[in-house]
Coordinates of C-alpha atoms in Angstrom, one line a residue:
X1467 CA -41.3 -71.7 76.6
X1468 CA -43.8 -69.0 76.0
X1469 CA -43.5 -66.7 73.0
X1470 CA -42.4 -63.6 74.8
X1471 CA -39.4 -65.4 76.3
X1472 CA -37.8 -66.4 73.0
X1473 CA -35.2 -63.9 71.9
X1474 CA -35.2 -62.9 68.2
X1475 CA -31.5 -63.7 68.5
X1476 CA -31.9 -67.2 70.0
X1477 CA -30.5 -68.8 66.8
X1478 CA -27.3 -66.7 66.9
X1479 CA -24.0 -68.6 67.0
X1480 CA -21.3 -67.7 69.4
X1481 CA -18.4 -66.1 67.5
X1482 CA -14.9 -67.3 68.0
X1483 CA -12.4 -65.2 70.0
X1484 CA -10.2 -62.9 68.0
X1485 CA -7.0 -65.0 67.6
X1486 CA -4.7 -62.2 68.8
X1487 CA -6.9 -60.7 71.6
X1488 CA -7.8 -64.3 72.6
X1489 CA -4.2 -64.9 73.5
X1490 CA -4.5 -62.2 76.1
X1491 CA -7.8 -63.6 77.5
X1492 CA -6.1 -67.0 78.0
X1493 CA -3.0 -65.3 79.5
X1494 CA -5.2 -63.4 82.0
X1495 CA -6.8 -66.6 83.2
X1496 CA -3.4 -68.2 83.9
X1497 CA -2.2 -67.7 87.5
X1498 CA 1.3 -69.1 87.1
X1499 CA 4.0 -66.6 88.3
X1500 CA 6.3 -66.9 85.3
X1501 CA 3.6 -66.5 82.7
X1502 CA 4.5 -64.4 79.7
X1503 CA 2.3 -62.7 77.1
X1504 CA 4.1 -62.3 73.7
X1505 CA 0.8 -62.0 71.8
X1506 CA -0.2 -58.4 71.8
X1507 CA 1.4 -55.7 69.6
X1508 CA 1.9 -53.1 72.3
X1509 CA 5.2 -51.8 73.6
X1510 CA 6.3 -52.7 77.1
X1511 CA 9.1 -51.3 79.3
X1512 CA 11.9 -53.5 80.6
X1513 CA 9.7 -53.9 83.7
X1514 CA 6.9 -55.3 81.5
X1515 CA 4.7 -52.2 82.0
X1516 CA 2.9 -50.1 79.4
X1517 CA 4.6 -46.8 78.6
X1518 CA 3.1 -43.4 78.3
X1519 CA 5.7 -41.2 76.6
X1520 CA 7.0 -38.2 78.5
X1521 CA 6.2 -35.9 75.6
X1522 CA 2.6 -37.2 75.5
X1523 CA 2.2 -36.3 79.2
X1524 CA 3.7 -32.8 78.5
X1525 CA 1.4 -32.3 75.6
X1526 CA -1.7 -33.4 77.6
X1527 CA -0.7 -31.0 80.4
X1528 CA -0.4 -28.2 77.9
X1529 CA -3.9 -29.0 76.5
X1530 CA -5.5 -29.3 79.9
X1531 CA -4.1 -25.9 81.0
X1532 CA -5.3 -24.1 77.9
X1533 CA -8.6 -22.4 78.9
X1534 CA -9.5 -21.6 75.3
X1535 CA -9.9 -25.2 74.4
X1536 CA -13.5 -26.3 73.9
X1537 CA -15.3 -29.6 73.1
X1538 CA -17.0 -28.5 69.9
X1539 CA -17.3 -31.0 67.0
X1540 CA -14.3 -31.2 64.7
X1541 CA -14.9 -30.9 61.0
X1542 CA -15.7 -34.2 59.2
X1543 CA -12.1 -34.4 58.0
X1544 CA -10.7 -33.8 61.5
X1545 CA -8.2 -31.4 63.0
X1546 CA -6.5 -29.3 60.3
X1547 CA -3.2 -29.0 62.1
X1548 CA -3.1 -32.8 62.7
X1549 CA -3.8 -33.5 59.1
X1550 CA -1.1 -31.1 57.8
X1551 CA 1.5 -32.4 60.3
X1552 CA 0.7 -36.1 59.5
X1553 CA 1.1 -35.6 55.8
X1554 CA 4.5 -33.9 56.4
X1555 CA 5.6 -36.6 58.8
X1556 CA 5.1 -39.4 56.3
X1557 CA 5.8 -37.7 53.0
X1558 CA 8.6 -35.4 54.2
X1559 CA 8.3 -31.6 54.9
X1560 CA 9.9 -30.9 51.5
X1561 CA 7.5 -33.2 49.6
X1562 CA 6.5 -31.6 46.2
X1563 CA 3.1 -33.3 46.6
X1564 CA 2.4 -31.3 49.7
X1565 CA 3.7 -28.0 48.3
X1566 CA 1.5 -28.5 45.2
X1567 CA -1.5 -29.2 47.4
X1568 CA -2.0 -32.6 45.8
X1569 CA -2.6 -34.5 49.1
X1570 CA -6.0 -35.1 50.6
X1571 CA -5.6 -36.0 54.3
X1572 CA -8.4 -36.9 56.7
X1573 CA -8.1 -37.8 60.3
X1574 CA -9.4 -41.3 61.0
X1575 CA -9.8 -43.8 63.8
X1576 CA -6.2 -45.0 63.9
X1577 CA -4.8 -47.4 61.3
X1578 CA -7.8 -49.6 61.1
X1579 CA -10.2 -46.7 60.5
X1580 CA -7.9 -45.2 57.9
X1581 CA -7.8 -48.5 56.0
X1582 CA -11.6 -48.8 56.2
X1583 CA -12.3 -45.3 55.0
X1584 CA -9.8 -45.7 52.2
X1585 CA -11.3 -49.1 51.2
X1586 CA -14.8 -47.8 51.1
X1587 CA -13.7 -44.8 49.0
X1588 CA -12.0 -47.1 46.5
X1589 CA -15.0 -49.5 46.4
X1590 CA -17.2 -46.5 45.5
X1591 CA -14.9 -44.5 43.1
X1592 CA -12.2 -46.8 41.7
X1593 CA -12.6 -48.9 38.6
X1594 CA -10.6 -52.0 39.7
X1595 CA -12.2 -53.2 43.0
X1596 CA -9.5 -55.8 43.7
X1597 CA -6.9 -55.4 46.4
X1598 CA -3.9 -57.7 46.7
X1599 CA -2.6 -58.1 50.3
X1600 CA 0.6 -59.9 51.3
X1601 CA 0.6 -63.5 52.5
X1602 CA 0.8 -63.5 55.4
X1603 CA -0.5 -60.1 56.7
X1604 CA -2.2 -58.6 59.7
X1605 CA -5.4 -60.7 60.4
X1606 CA -7.6 -57.6 60.2
X1607 CA -6.6 -56.6 56.7
X1608 CA -8.8 -59.1 54.7
X1609 CA -11.8 -58.4 56.9
X1610 CA -11.5 -54.6 56.7
X1611 CA -11.2 -54.6 52.9
X1612 CA -13.9 -57.3 52.3
X1613 CA -16.4 -55.4 54.4
X1614 CA -15.4 -52.1 52.7
X1615 CA -16.6 -53.7 49.4
X1616 CA -13.3 -54.8 47.8
X1617 CA -12.4 -58.2 46.5
X1618 CA -9.3 -59.5 48.4
X1619 CA -6.6 -61.5 46.8
X1620 CA -3.1 -62.3 48.1
X1621 CA 0.5 -62.0 46.7
X1622 CA 3.4 -64.2 47.9
X1623 CA 5.5 -62.4 50.5
X1624 CA 7.1 -64.6 53.1
X1625 CA 9.4 -67.6 52.4
X1626 CA 9.2 -70.0 55.4
X1627 CA 12.4 -71.8 54.1
X1628 CA 14.6 -68.7 54.5
X1629 CA 12.4 -67.0 57.0
X1630 CA 12.8 -64.0 54.7
X1631 CA 11.2 -62.4 51.7
X1632 CA 9.9 -64.4 48.8
X1633 CA 10.9 -61.6 46.4
X1634 CA 10.6 -63.7 43.2
X1635 CA 7.1 -64.9 44.2
X1636 CA 6.1 -61.3 45.1
X1637 CA 7.2 -60.0 41.7
X1638 CA 5.6 -62.8 39.8
X1639 CA 2.2 -62.4 41.6
X1640 CA 2.2 -58.6 41.2
X1641 CA 3.2 -59.1 37.5
X1642 CA 0.1 -61.3 37.0
X1643 CA -2.3 -59.0 38.8
X1644 CA -4.9 -57.3 36.6
X1645 CA -4.0 -53.8 35.3
X1646 CA -5.0 -51.2 37.9
X1647 CA -5.4 -53.6 40.9
X1648 CA -4.9 -52.0 44.3
X1649 CA -1.8 -53.4 46.2
X1650 CA -1.6 -53.2 50.0
X1651 CA 2.0 -52.6 51.1
X1652 CA 3.4 -52.5 54.7
X1653 CA 5.5 -49.3 54.7
X1654 CA 7.9 -50.9 57.1
X1655 CA 8.1 -53.5 59.9
X1656 CA 5.8 -56.0 58.1
X1657 CA 3.3 -57.5 60.5
X1658 CA 3.5 -60.4 61.3
X1659 CA 6.8 -61.4 59.8
X1660 CA 9.2 -58.5 60.5
X1661 CA 10.5 -59.0 57.0
X1662 CA 10.9 -55.9 54.8
X1663 CA 12.1 -55.4 51.2
X1664 CA 15.5 -53.7 50.8
X1665 CA 15.6 -50.3 49.2
X1666 CA 16.7 -51.9 45.9
X1667 CA 13.8 -54.3 46.1
X1668 CA 11.4 -51.5 46.8
X1669 CA 12.6 -49.7 43.7
X1670 CA 11.9 -52.8 41.6
X1671 CA 8.4 -53.1 43.2
X1672 CA 7.8 -49.5 42.4
X1673 CA 8.8 -49.8 38.8
X1674 CA 6.8 -53.0 38.3
X1675 CA 3.7 -51.4 39.9
X1676 CA 3.9 -48.2 37.9
X1677 CA 4.4 -50.1 34.7
X1678 CA 1.2 -52.0 35.3
X1679 CA -0.8 -49.1 36.7
X1680 CA -1.2 -50.9 40.1
X1681 CA -2.4 -48.5 42.9
X1682 CA -0.2 -48.6 46.0
X1683 CA -2.0 -48.5 49.4
X1684 CA 0.5 -48.2 52.2
X1685 CA -0.2 -49.2 55.7
X1686 CA 2.2 -47.3 58.0
X1687 CA 1.7 -48.5 61.5
X1688 CA 5.4 -48.3 62.7
X1689 CA 7.1 -45.2 61.3
X1690 CA 10.1 -44.5 63.5
X1691 CA 9.4 -47.5 65.6
X1692 CA 11.2 -50.0 63.3
X1693 CA 14.6 -48.5 62.6
X1694 CA 14.4 -45.7 65.2
X1695 CA 14.4 -43.1 62.3
X1696 CA 11.2 -41.5 61.1
X1697 CA 12.8 -40.8 57.7
X1698 CA 14.2 -44.2 57.1
X1699 CA 10.9 -45.9 57.9
X1700 CA 9.1 -43.7 55.4
X1701 CA 11.5 -44.3 52.6
X1702 CA 9.3 -46.8 50.8
X1703 CA 6.3 -44.4 50.7
X1704 CA 8.4 -41.5 49.6
X1705 CA 9.8 -43.4 46.6
X1706 CA 6.2 -43.8 45.3
X1707 CA 5.4 -40.2 45.9
X1708 CA 8.6 -38.9 44.3
X1709 CA 7.7 -40.4 40.9
X1710 CA 4.7 -38.2 40.7
X1711 CA 2.2 -41.1 40.7
X1712 CA -0.8 -41.5 42.9
X1713 CA -0.9 -43.5 46.2
X1714 CA -2.7 -44.0 49.4
X1715 CA -1.2 -44.0 52.9
X1716 CA -2.9 -45.0 56.2
X1717 CA -1.0 -43.8 59.3
X1718 CA -1.4 -44.9 62.9
X1719 CA 0.1 -43.2 66.0
X1720 CA -0.7 -46.2 68.2
X1721 CA 2.8 -47.5 68.3
X1722 CA 5.1 -44.6 67.6
X1723 CA 3.5 -42.2 70.1
X1724 CA 2.1 -45.0 72.3
X1725 CA -1.4 -43.6 71.8
X1726 CA -3.1 -47.0 71.3
X1727 CA -6.4 -46.3 73.1
X1728 CA -6.7 -42.8 71.7
X1729 CA -7.4 -44.2 68.2
X1730 CA -5.4 -41.6 66.3
X1731 CA -4.7 -42.0 62.6
X1732 CA -4.8 -40.4 59.2
X1733 CA -5.6 -41.4 55.6
X1734 CA -3.7 -39.5 52.9
X1735 CA -4.4 -39.8 49.2
X1736 CA -1.7 -38.3 46.9
X1737 CA -3.3 -37.2 43.7
X1738 CA -2.0 -36.0 40.3
X1739 CA -3.4 -32.5 40.7
X1740 CA -4.6 -30.1 43.4
X1741 CA -8.0 -30.0 41.7
X1742 CA -8.4 -33.8 41.9
X1743 CA -7.2 -33.8 45.5
X1744 CA -9.9 -31.4 46.5
X1745 CA -12.6 -33.4 44.8
X1746 CA -11.3 -36.6 46.4
X1747 CA -11.5 -34.9 49.8
X1748 CA -15.1 -33.9 49.2
X1749 CA -16.0 -37.5 48.5
X1750 CA -14.0 -38.8 51.5
X1751 CA -16.3 -36.6 53.6
X1752 CA -19.3 -38.5 52.2
X1753 CA -17.7 -41.8 53.3
X1754 CA -17.0 -40.6 56.8
X1755 CA -20.2 -38.7 57.6
X1756 CA -22.5 -41.7 57.7
X1757 CA -19.9 -43.8 59.3
X1758 CA -19.0 -41.8 62.5
X1759 CA -19.8 -38.2 61.6
X1760 CA -16.5 -36.7 62.7
X1761 CA -13.4 -37.9 64.6
X1762 CA -12.5 -37.4 68.3
X1763 CA -10.4 -34.5 69.4
X1764 CA -8.1 -35.5 72.2
X1765 CA -5.6 -37.8 70.5
X1766 CA -5.2 -35.7 67.4
X1767 CA -4.6 -32.6 69.6
X1768 CA -1.8 -34.5 71.4
X1769 CA -0.1 -35.4 68.1
X1770 CA -0.5 -31.9 66.6
X1771 CA 0.9 -30.4 69.8
X1772 CA 4.0 -32.6 69.6
X1773 CA 4.5 -32.2 65.9
X1774 CA 4.2 -28.4 65.9
X1775 CA 6.6 -27.7 68.8
X1776 CA 10.2 -28.3 67.8
X1777 CA 11.3 -29.0 71.4
X1778 CA 8.6 -31.6 71.9
X1779 CA 9.2 -33.0 68.5
X1780 CA 12.9 -33.5 69.2
X1781 CA 12.2 -35.1 72.5
X1782 CA 9.7 -37.4 70.8
X1783 CA 12.3 -38.6 68.4
X1784 CA 14.6 -39.5 71.3
X1785 CA 11.9 -41.4 73.1
X1786 CA 10.9 -43.2 69.9
X1787 CA 14.5 -44.2 69.2
X1788 CA 14.8 -45.6 72.8
X1789 CA 11.7 -47.8 72.2
X1790 CA 13.1 -49.1 68.8
X1791 CA 16.6 -49.6 70.3
X1792 CA 15.2 -51.7 73.2
X1793 CA 13.4 -54.0 70.8
X1794 CA 16.6 -54.4 68.7
X1795 CA 18.5 -55.2 71.9
X1796 CA 15.9 -57.9 72.8
X1797 CA 16.4 -59.4 69.4
X1798 CA 20.2 -59.7 70.0
X1799 CA 19.7 -61.1 73.5
X1800 CA 17.2 -63.7 72.3
X1801 CA 19.5 -64.8 69.5
X1802 CA 22.5 -65.0 71.9
X1803 CA 20.5 -67.0 74.4
X1804 CA 19.4 -69.6 71.8
X1805 CA 23.0 -69.9 70.5
X1806 CA 24.2 -70.3 74.1
X1807 CA 21.8 -73.2 74.5
X1808 CA 22.8 -74.8 71.2
X1809 CA 19.2 -74.8 70.0
X1810 CA 19.1 -76.7 66.7
X1811 CA 18.6 -74.6 63.6
X1812 CA 19.6 -71.2 62.3
X1813 CA 18.1 -68.4 64.3
X1814 CA 19.8 -65.4 62.7
X1815 CA 16.4 -64.3 61.2
X1816 CA 15.6 -62.9 64.7
X1817 CA 18.1 -60.1 64.2
X1818 CA 17.4 -59.7 60.5
X1819 CA 13.7 -59.1 61.0
X1820 CA 12.6 -55.6 62.1
X1821 CA 9.9 -54.0 64.2
X1822 CA 7.7 -55.2 66.9
X1823 CA 7.4 -58.8 65.8
X1824 CA 9.5 -61.8 65.1
X1825 CA 8.2 -64.6 63.0
X1826 CA 10.0 -67.4 64.8
X1827 CA 9.2 -70.3 62.4
X1828 CA 7.8 -72.3 65.4
X1829 CA 4.8 -74.3 64.4
X1830 CA 1.4 -74.5 66.1
X1831 CA 2.3 -77.7 68.1
X1832 CA 5.5 -76.1 69.4
X1833 CA 3.6 -73.0 70.4
X1834 CA 0.9 -75.1 72.2
X1835 CA 3.8 -76.9 74.0
X1836 CA 5.4 -73.6 75.1
X1837 CA 2.0 -72.4 76.4
X1838 CA 1.3 -75.6 78.3
X1839 CA 4.7 -76.3 79.7
X1840 CA 6.2 -72.8 80.0
X1841 CA 3.1 -70.6 80.3
X1842 CA 4.2 -68.5 77.3
X1843 CA 1.3 -67.1 75.3
X1844 CA 1.7 -66.2 71.6
X1845 CA -0.3 -66.6 68.4
X1846 CA -0.3 -70.1 66.9
X1847 CA 1.6 -68.9 63.8
X1848 CA 4.7 -68.5 65.9
X1849 CA 4.7 -64.7 65.9
X1850 CA 6.2 -63.2 69.0
X1851 CA 6.0 -59.6 70.1
X1852 CA 9.6 -58.6 70.9
X1853 CA 8.2 -55.6 72.8
X1854 CA 6.7 -58.0 75.4
X1855 CA 10.2 -59.3 76.2
X1856 CA 12.7 -58.1 78.8
X1857 CA 16.3 -59.0 79.8
X1858 CA 14.7 -60.9 82.7
X1859 CA 12.3 -63.0 80.6
X1860 CA 14.6 -63.8 77.6
X1861 CA 16.1 -66.8 79.4
X1862 CA 12.6 -68.3 80.1
X1863 CA 11.6 -67.8 76.5
X1864 CA 14.9 -69.3 75.2
X1865 CA 14.4 -72.3 77.5
X1866 CA 10.9 -72.8 76.2
X1867 CA 11.9 -72.5 72.5
X1868 CA 14.9 -74.8 73.0
X1869 CA 12.6 -77.4 74.7
X1870 CA 9.9 -77.1 72.0
X1871 CA 12.4 -77.4 69.1
X1872 CA 14.2 -80.4 70.6
X1873 CA 11.2 -82.3 71.9
X1874 CA 8.9 -81.6 68.9
X1875 CA 11.1 -81.1 65.9

């Protein structure tokens, strides 16, 4: 081969598929009529279709019909109304931190972008560059924080034996973490397990973390989507703000407003004083500017329009609760279907877990069996998206699970 035909990238290795998005790729290639994709964390209707919320359509209509709207760049920190409303949504409208101007909020590219900006800020300005993430956690967490410049360690979280929380392990690991370490906490609806601490356990975690000066970094991807109540799902975060201490919160509107592709999120840093918050914000701008200059307008405008209009806001809470309730009802239906089939084992964790996912406890071989024999696609760790289920598909899933458990115990 002559020199000019050899690519400078000819030595490059082919990267593996993303394990979660790869499930969808495999699903799309399957032509079987009863195929089912339970891999992706996106809400589906009872008919298996993606849902655009009615309030989102109304807000978009409003925006389109407003002739004063232009396409000028937003400031580096994003849309002011969006940032103000986002902080209120997660911390509560009556939050002292907000009233005392102790919160620095910046609009980011959904949850992932918020985590990345927060991670890079910490790597640059915080003295203990170690972040503890739960085991297991969302697959993107270790990658985001490592690339942001932090050293990633894990703390025990899930107990496969009970399919619940390993609270003792969690407390032990955080107790042994170095003074000042950063701790990533899922605000609610832990991904991938669906297992959350109780309010009492959260209080113990808070006391332990504050006594050791550990810095809480909340990832809130499911506010309102887990329990159906925006306030209930923000309780953990608010406990850490109420004690006057500092904390980070990354918010995403992908799930709770169904704005997945709009990439709308926020990073809020609660500081001790208003002066510190304003200096923190000035440094966040220096993280964002060379990364993507400034954020996109459309999604943030939708969110701000809904959160500022009491009618739209109220309508949103109703639509949000309907999504949460449908998922809770899928949990009940799946448990009942397994019990009706006499599937071996205790499956009550399906209704105890919360949010979009159930950590079934199925192993990789059982998952592969279900894909091969029943055309059901899910991640190999046994995580299923409850939002991908419907009353029509529950029996098919229950048949597959029953067959997998009985033929491959």
